[in-house]
mmCIF file of C-alpha atoms and ligand atoms in Angstrom:
data_model
loop_
_atom_site.group_PDB
_atom_site.id
_atom_site.type_symbol
_atom_site.label_atom_id
_atom_site.label_comp_id
_atom_site.label_asym_id
_atom_site.label_seq_id
_atom_site.Cartn_x
_atom_site.Cartn_y
_atom_site.Cartn_z
ATOM 1 C CA MET A 1 -17.756 2.475 11.392
ATOM 2 C CA LEU A 2 -14.600 2.061 9.342
ATOM 3 C CA SER A 3 -14.187 3.824 6.003
ATOM 4 C CA LYS A 4 -14.332 1.666 2.850
ATOM 5 C CA ARG A 5 -10.546 2.092 2.632
ATOM 6 C CA LEU A 6 -9.784 0.790 6.128
ATOM 7 C CA SER A 7 -12.477 -1.928 5.830
ATOM 8 C CA LYS A 8 -10.615 -3.325 2.822
ATOM 9 C CA VAL A 9 -7.498 -3.569 4.990
ATOM 10 C CA ALA A 10 -9.405 -5.134 7.903
ATOM 11 C CA ASP A 11 -10.934 -7.737 5.545
ATOM 12 C CA LEU A 12 -7.442 -9.147 4.960
ATOM 13 C CA ILE A 13 -6.769 -9.700 8.664
ATOM 14 C CA ASN A 14 -8.049 -12.665 10.660
ATOM 15 C CA ASP A 15 -7.240 -14.334 13.888
ATOM 16 C CA CYS A 16 -3.801 -12.931 14.617
ATOM 17 C CA ASN A 17 -2.010 -12.410 17.903
ATOM 18 C CA ASN A 18 -0.874 -8.872 17.304
ATOM 19 C CA VAL A 19 -0.985 -6.050 14.784
ATOM 20 C CA ALA A 20 1.234 -2.979 14.571
ATOM 21 C CA ASP A 21 -0.503 -0.069 12.855
ATOM 22 C CA ILE A 22 2.214 2.345 11.746
ATOM 23 C CA GLY A 23 1.000 5.921 11.263
ATOM 24 C CA THR A 24 -2.139 5.105 13.217
ATOM 25 C CA ASP A 25 -3.394 8.685 13.778
ATOM 26 C CA HIS A 26 -6.905 8.113 15.259
ATOM 27 C CA ALA A 27 -6.272 4.349 15.819
ATOM 28 C CA TYR A 28 -9.592 3.440 14.146
ATOM 29 C CA LEU A 29 -8.046 0.393 12.469
ATOM 30 C CA PRO A 30 -6.447 -1.273 15.535
ATOM 31 C CA ILE A 31 -9.593 -0.524 17.584
ATOM 32 C CA PHE A 32 -11.770 -2.220 14.947
ATOM 33 C CA LEU A 33 -9.417 -5.212 14.658
ATOM 34 C CA VAL A 34 -9.383 -5.863 18.409
ATOM 35 C CA GLN A 35 -13.108 -5.159 18.888
ATOM 36 C CA ASN A 36 -13.921 -7.669 16.154
ATOM 37 C CA SER A 37 -11.507 -10.334 17.464
ATOM 38 C CA LYS A 38 -9.372 -10.128 14.341
ATOM 39 C CA ALA A 39 -6.358 -9.354 16.522
ATOM 40 C CA LYS A 40 -5.833 -10.210 20.186
ATOM 41 C CA CYS A 41 -3.837 -7.047 20.802
ATOM 42 C CA ALA A 42 -2.301 -4.166 18.879
ATOM 43 C CA PHE A 43 0.371 -1.491 18.838
ATOM 44 C CA ALA A 44 -0.841 1.900 17.641
ATOM 45 C CA ILE A 45 2.272 3.691 16.388
ATOM 46 C CA ASP A 46 2.691 7.297 15.343
ATOM 47 C CA VAL A 47 5.678 9.601 15.000
ATOM 48 C CA ASN A 48 3.695 12.656 16.128
ATOM 49 C CA SER A 49 2.360 13.382 19.626
ATOM 50 C CA GLU A 50 -0.912 14.996 18.560
ATOM 51 C CA PRO A 51 -2.309 12.053 16.560
ATOM 52 C CA LEU A 52 -1.054 9.701 19.263
ATOM 53 C CA ALA A 53 -3.026 11.639 21.902
ATOM 54 C CA GLU A 54 -6.112 11.318 19.675
ATOM 55 C CA ALA A 55 -5.412 7.581 19.341
ATOM 56 C CA LEU A 56 -5.180 7.181 23.126
ATOM 57 C CA LYS A 57 -8.441 9.096 23.629
ATOM 58 C CA ASN A 58 -10.255 6.787 21.180
ATOM 59 C CA ILE A 59 -8.690 3.658 22.697
ATOM 60 C CA GLN A 60 -9.789 4.788 26.178
ATOM 61 C CA SER A 61 -13.342 5.463 24.928
ATOM 62 C CA ALA A 62 -13.405 1.932 23.514
ATOM 63 C CA ASN A 63 -12.145 0.513 26.851
ATOM 64 C CA LEU A 64 -9.225 -1.140 25.107
ATOM 65 C CA THR A 65 -6.202 0.279 26.948
ATOM 66 C CA ASN A 66 -5.392 -3.248 28.177
ATOM 67 C CA LYS A 67 -5.175 -4.527 24.589
ATOM 68 C CA ILE A 68 -3.910 -1.607 22.492
ATOM 69 C CA THR A 69 -0.641 0.131 23.343
ATOM 70 C CA THR A 70 0.152 3.545 21.889
ATOM 71 C CA ILE A 71 3.824 4.107 21.062
ATOM 72 C CA LYS A 72 5.528 7.232 19.776
ATOM 73 C CA SER A 73 7.970 6.018 17.163
ATOM 74 C CA ASN A 74 9.364 6.875 13.771
ATOM 75 C CA GLY A 75 8.318 3.803 11.782
ATOM 76 C CA PHE A 76 9.820 0.637 13.233
ATOM 77 C CA ASP A 77 12.289 2.342 15.603
ATOM 78 C CA PHE A 78 10.213 1.000 18.516
ATOM 79 C CA ILE A 79 10.934 -2.596 17.574
ATOM 80 C CA ASN A 80 14.261 -2.556 15.778
ATOM 81 C CA ASP A 81 16.376 -3.394 18.821
ATOM 82 C CA LYS A 82 13.768 -5.378 20.716
ATOM 83 C CA ASP A 83 12.702 -8.975 20.701
ATOM 84 C CA ILE A 84 9.027 -8.474 19.848
ATOM 85 C CA SER A 85 7.504 -10.564 17.081
ATOM 86 C CA LEU A 86 4.769 -9.100 14.917
ATOM 87 C CA ASP A 87 2.053 -11.062 13.100
ATOM 88 C CA VAL A 88 0.687 -8.258 10.968
ATOM 89 C CA VAL A 89 1.843 -4.744 10.134
ATOM 90 C CA THR A 90 -0.505 -2.199 8.572
ATOM 91 C CA ILE A 91 0.555 1.099 7.002
ATOM 92 C CA CYS A 92 -2.319 3.131 5.572
ATOM 93 C CA GLY A 93 -3.111 6.627 4.402
ATOM 94 C CA LEU A 94 0.421 7.544 3.338
ATOM 95 C CA GLY A 95 2.083 7.793 -0.088
ATOM 96 C CA SER A 96 4.246 4.968 -1.454
ATOM 97 C CA PRO A 97 7.637 6.755 -1.148
ATOM 98 C CA THR A 98 6.973 7.386 2.574
ATOM 99 C CA ILE A 99 5.767 3.805 3.045
ATOM 100 C CA VAL A 100 8.950 2.478 1.396
ATOM 101 C CA ASN A 101 11.083 4.712 3.643
ATOM 102 C CA ILE A 102 9.322 3.299 6.686
ATOM 103 C CA LEU A 103 9.633 -0.315 5.457
ATOM 104 C CA SER A 104 13.295 0.130 4.526
ATOM 105 C CA SER A 105 14.164 1.230 8.048
ATOM 106 C CA TRP A 106 12.771 -2.041 9.462
ATOM 107 C CA LYS A 107 15.748 -4.184 10.466
ATOM 108 C CA LYS A 108 13.926 -7.542 10.593
ATOM 109 C CA PRO A 109 10.761 -7.518 8.460
ATOM 110 C CA GLN A 110 8.420 -10.286 9.596
ATOM 111 C CA GLY A 111 4.825 -11.522 9.369
ATOM 112 C CA GLN A 112 2.338 -10.043 6.957
ATOM 113 C CA ILE A 113 2.471 -6.470 5.739
ATOM 114 C CA ILE A 114 -0.673 -4.772 4.489
ATOM 115 C CA VAL A 115 -0.334 -1.356 2.940
ATOM 116 C CA CYS A 116 -3.018 0.927 1.600
ATOM 117 C CA SER A 117 -1.302 3.731 -0.264
ATOM 118 C CA ASN A 118 -2.702 6.838 -1.874
ATOM 119 C CA THR A 119 -0.093 6.828 -4.663
ATOM 120 C CA GLU A 120 0.889 4.169 -7.191
ATOM 121 C CA VAL A 121 2.691 1.270 -5.522
ATOM 122 C CA SER A 122 5.514 0.291 -7.915
ATOM 123 C CA PRO A 123 8.115 1.413 -5.287
ATOM 124 C CA ILE A 124 6.523 -0.969 -2.753
ATOM 125 C CA ARG A 125 6.480 -3.848 -5.265
ATOM 126 C CA GLN A 126 10.177 -3.106 -5.874
ATOM 127 C CA TRP A 127 10.837 -3.248 -2.122
ATOM 128 C CA ALA A 128 9.091 -6.645 -1.833
ATOM 129 C CA PHE A 129 10.917 -7.952 -4.927
ATOM 130 C CA LYS A 130 14.307 -6.789 -3.635
ATOM 131 C CA ASN A 131 13.702 -8.483 -0.276
ATOM 132 C CA ASN A 132 12.378 -11.678 -1.881
ATOM 133 C CA PHE A 133 8.949 -11.321 -0.220
ATOM 134 C CA GLU A 134 5.757 -12.524 -1.862
ATOM 135 C CA ILE A 135 2.805 -10.364 -2.875
ATOM 136 C CA LEU A 136 -0.325 -12.298 -1.878
ATOM 137 C CA PHE A 137 -2.952 -9.851 -3.075
ATOM 138 C CA GLU A 138 -3.405 -6.498 -4.763
ATOM 139 C CA ASP A 139 -6.355 -4.209 -5.302
ATOM 140 C CA PHE A 140 -7.097 -0.749 -6.628
ATOM 141 C CA PHE A 141 -10.240 1.101 -5.607
ATOM 142 C CA VAL A 142 -11.828 4.507 -5.229
ATOM 143 C CA ASP A 143 -13.057 5.838 -1.885
ATOM 144 C CA GLN A 144 -14.405 9.375 -1.439
ATOM 145 C CA LYS A 145 -13.266 10.100 -5.021
ATOM 146 C CA LYS A 146 -9.641 9.249 -4.182
ATOM 147 C CA HIS A 147 -7.504 6.444 -5.614
ATOM 148 C CA TYR A 148 -6.128 3.748 -3.324
ATOM 149 C CA TRP A 149 -3.748 0.840 -3.897
ATOM 150 C CA LEU A 150 -3.891 -2.140 -1.533
ATOM 151 C CA LEU A 151 -0.999 -4.603 -1.243
ATOM 152 C CA GLN A 152 -0.715 -7.670 0.958
ATOM 153 C CA ILE A 153 2.854 -8.891 1.348
ATOM 154 C CA SER A 154 4.091 -12.033 3.079
ATOM 155 C CA THR A 155 7.633 -12.144 4.440
ATOM 156 C CA LYS A 156 7.240 -15.923 4.939
ATOM 157 C CA PHE A 157 6.888 -16.903 1.286
ATOM 158 C CA LYS A 158 9.598 -16.413 -1.299
ATOM 159 C CA SER A 159 8.797 -13.945 -4.028
ATOM 160 C CA SER A 160 7.282 -15.119 -7.297
ATOM 161 C CA ILE A 161 6.929 -11.509 -8.473
ATOM 162 C CA LEU A 162 7.858 -11.109 -12.128
ATOM 163 C CA LYS A 163 9.966 -8.125 -13.176
ATOM 164 C CA LYS A 164 7.379 -7.241 -15.817
ATOM 165 C CA ASP A 165 4.738 -6.843 -13.069
ATOM 166 C CA LEU A 166 6.717 -4.365 -10.975
ATOM 167 C CA LEU A 167 5.275 -1.282 -12.661
ATOM 168 C CA LEU A 168 1.544 -2.035 -12.817
ATOM 169 C CA GLY A 169 1.050 -5.259 -10.856
ATOM 170 C CA ASN A 170 0.067 -8.818 -11.691
ATOM 171 C CA LYS A 171 -2.836 -8.591 -14.179
ATOM 172 C CA ASN A 172 -4.703 -11.424 -12.485
ATOM 173 C CA TYR A 173 -5.581 -9.158 -9.561
ATOM 174 C CA PHE A 174 -7.153 -6.570 -11.847
ATOM 175 C CA ILE A 175 -9.368 -8.599 -14.166
ATOM 176 C CA ASN A 176 -12.722 -6.790 -14.387
ATOM 177 C CA ASN A 177 -11.451 -3.985 -12.133
ATOM 178 C CA GLN A 178 -13.104 -1.136 -14.052
ATOM 179 C CA ASN A 179 -11.654 1.468 -11.661
ATOM 180 C CA TYR A 180 -8.098 0.373 -12.445
ATOM 181 C CA LEU A 181 -8.780 0.255 -16.190
ATOM 182 C CA PHE A 182 -10.294 3.742 -16.025
ATOM 183 C CA TYR A 183 -7.265 5.020 -14.089
ATOM 184 C CA LEU A 184 -4.833 3.403 -16.558
ATOM 185 C CA ASN A 185 -6.663 4.818 -19.594
ATOM 186 C CA ASN A 186 -6.406 8.251 -17.973
ATOM 187 C CA GLU A 187 -2.675 7.676 -17.501
ATOM 188 C CA ILE A 188 -2.364 6.808 -21.203
ATOM 189 C CA ASN A 189 -4.177 10.032 -22.128
ATOM 190 C CA LYS A 190 -2.016 12.015 -19.698
ATOM 191 C CA TYR A 191 1.211 10.708 -21.278
ATOM 192 C CA LYS A 192 -0.188 11.237 -24.790
ATOM 193 C CA SER A 193 -0.845 14.896 -24.044
ATOM 194 C CA ILE A 194 2.689 15.218 -22.599
ATOM 195 C CA LEU A 195 3.991 13.692 -25.830
ATOM 196 C CA LEU A 196 2.159 16.302 -27.905
ATOM 197 C CA LYS A 197 4.023 19.045 -26.050
ATOM 198 C CA LEU A 198 7.442 17.440 -26.504
ATOM 199 C CA ASN A 199 9.619 18.245 -29.440
ATOM 200 C CA LYS A 200 10.918 14.900 -30.715
ATOM 201 C CA LYS A 201 14.357 16.297 -31.585
ATOM 202 C CA ASN A 202 14.938 18.556 -28.560
ATOM 203 C CA HIS A 203 13.564 16.122 -25.985
ATOM 204 C CA SER A 204 14.546 12.846 -27.592
ATOM 205 C CA GLU A 205 15.276 11.000 -24.322
ATOM 206 C CA GLN A 206 12.084 12.125 -22.587
ATOM 207 C CA TYR A 207 10.141 11.532 -25.816
ATOM 208 C CA ILE A 208 11.322 7.923 -26.089
ATOM 209 C CA LYS A 209 10.641 7.328 -22.383
ATOM 210 C CA THR A 210 7.094 8.666 -22.720
ATOM 211 C CA VAL A 211 6.389 6.565 -25.830
ATOM 212 C CA LYS A 212 7.654 3.475 -23.969
ATOM 213 C CA LYS A 213 5.444 4.280 -20.992
ATOM 214 C CA ILE A 214 2.354 4.657 -23.198
ATOM 215 C CA LYS A 215 3.116 1.392 -24.973
ATOM 216 C CA SER A 216 3.621 -0.541 -21.759
ATOM 217 C CA ILE A 217 0.368 0.736 -20.212
ATOM 218 C CA GLU A 218 -1.551 0.116 -23.459
ATOM 219 C CA GLY A 219 -0.141 -3.411 -23.671
ATOM 220 C CA TYR A 220 -1.140 -4.057 -20.068
ATOM 221 C CA VAL A 221 -4.692 -2.728 -20.564
ATOM 222 C CA ASN A 222 -5.121 -4.803 -23.749
ATOM 223 C CA ALA A 223 -3.911 -7.919 -21.949
ATOM 224 C CA ILE A 224 -6.416 -7.377 -19.100
ATOM 225 C CA ASN A 225 -9.229 -6.767 -21.595
ATOM 226 C CA LYS A 226 -8.353 -10.022 -23.357
ATOM 227 C CA ILE A 227 -8.624 -12.020 -20.115
ATOM 228 C CA SER A 228 -11.822 -10.256 -18.925
HETATM 229 C C1 SAM B 1 -2.868 10.536 6.953
HETATM 230 S S1 SAM B 1 -2.572 9.811 8.506
HETATM 231 C C2 SAM B 1 -3.215 8.190 8.222
HETATM 232 C C3 SAM B 1 -3.936 7.665 9.420
HETATM 233 C C4 SAM B 1 -4.477 6.247 9.317
HETATM 234 N N1 SAM B 1 -3.421 5.272 9.160
HETATM 235 C C5 SAM B 1 -5.470 6.130 8.180
HETATM 236 O O1 SAM B 1 -5.152 5.499 7.174
HETATM 237 O O2 SAM B 1 -6.569 6.678 8.280
HETATM 238 C C6 SAM B 1 -0.829 9.532 8.509
HETATM 239 C C7 SAM B 1 -0.254 9.377 9.913
HETATM 240 O O3 SAM B 1 1.044 8.816 9.777
HETATM 241 C C8 SAM B 1 1.898 9.405 10.716
HETATM 242 N N2 SAM B 1 3.277 9.190 10.232
HETATM 243 C C9 SAM B 1 3.883 9.757 9.160
HETATM 244 N N3 SAM B 1 5.141 9.300 9.024
HETATM 245 C C10 SAM B 1 5.335 8.400 10.030
HETATM 246 C C11 SAM B 1 6.437 7.599 10.434
HETATM 247 N N4 SAM B 1 7.600 7.632 9.790
HETATM 248 N N5 SAM B 1 6.293 6.800 11.510
HETATM 249 C C12 SAM B 1 5.126 6.765 12.195
HETATM 250 N N6 SAM B 1 4.044 7.515 11.869
HETATM 251 C C13 SAM B 1 4.147 8.317 10.798
HETATM 252 C C14 SAM B 1 1.433 10.859 10.776
HETATM 253 O O4 SAM B 1 1.799 11.480 11.983
HETATM 254 C C15 SAM B 1 -0.085 10.693 10.642
HETATM 255 O O5 SAM B 1 -0.715 10.623 11.897
#
């Protein structure tokens, strides 16, 4: 059975020809997608041999070697100079800076991109914004006491992302999301305690930055509470 985290990713995928799971490790996600007819076939990609061997073992146990291909590749290197079209790309279980590095090395981004990151996703929103790609959906949730950010990006639709949403996301996705509100209130408290330790005169630049950060998160939380 898939973890809550990977189930949330799988829920966003339906009826596609192929999926490339970058950083697949055990290949649980592509196996689930093919077994449940959400994808006709899949590429299970990993930069390291050991996880790839584990992926192959699991794919063999599931009798899916004819539908899931394991490929050793650093991100999109396997596709960059080839004429393969991808319907869906998934990148899960990595931090946002690594995910952005992987996405930035993709010469021809295409199809839908679903990322589930374990760090805040403003760098990924920035990447989508810069490339004029649309964000179709966002979520924030807790699984096994860890925070996860889910982003669904379409390379087909032009971006309607607003600059003001780059830091924390479009509020509409987070109405009534108590986990996100709890996380944001903790962030406010974290920055407030940093502020207490800063000397206004000696650290004026950092002080102003921290005050701005607190204000922007507070404004965001208040706006969500107003809609909820
Ligand atoms: C923590 S595991 C996540 C596994 C799985 N995607 C999940 O969410 O459960 C991260 C995997 O990404 C692989 N990885 C890290 N950087 C990569 C890159 N640039 N290209 C391909 N795979 C990468 C690692 O080898 C590792 O197997």
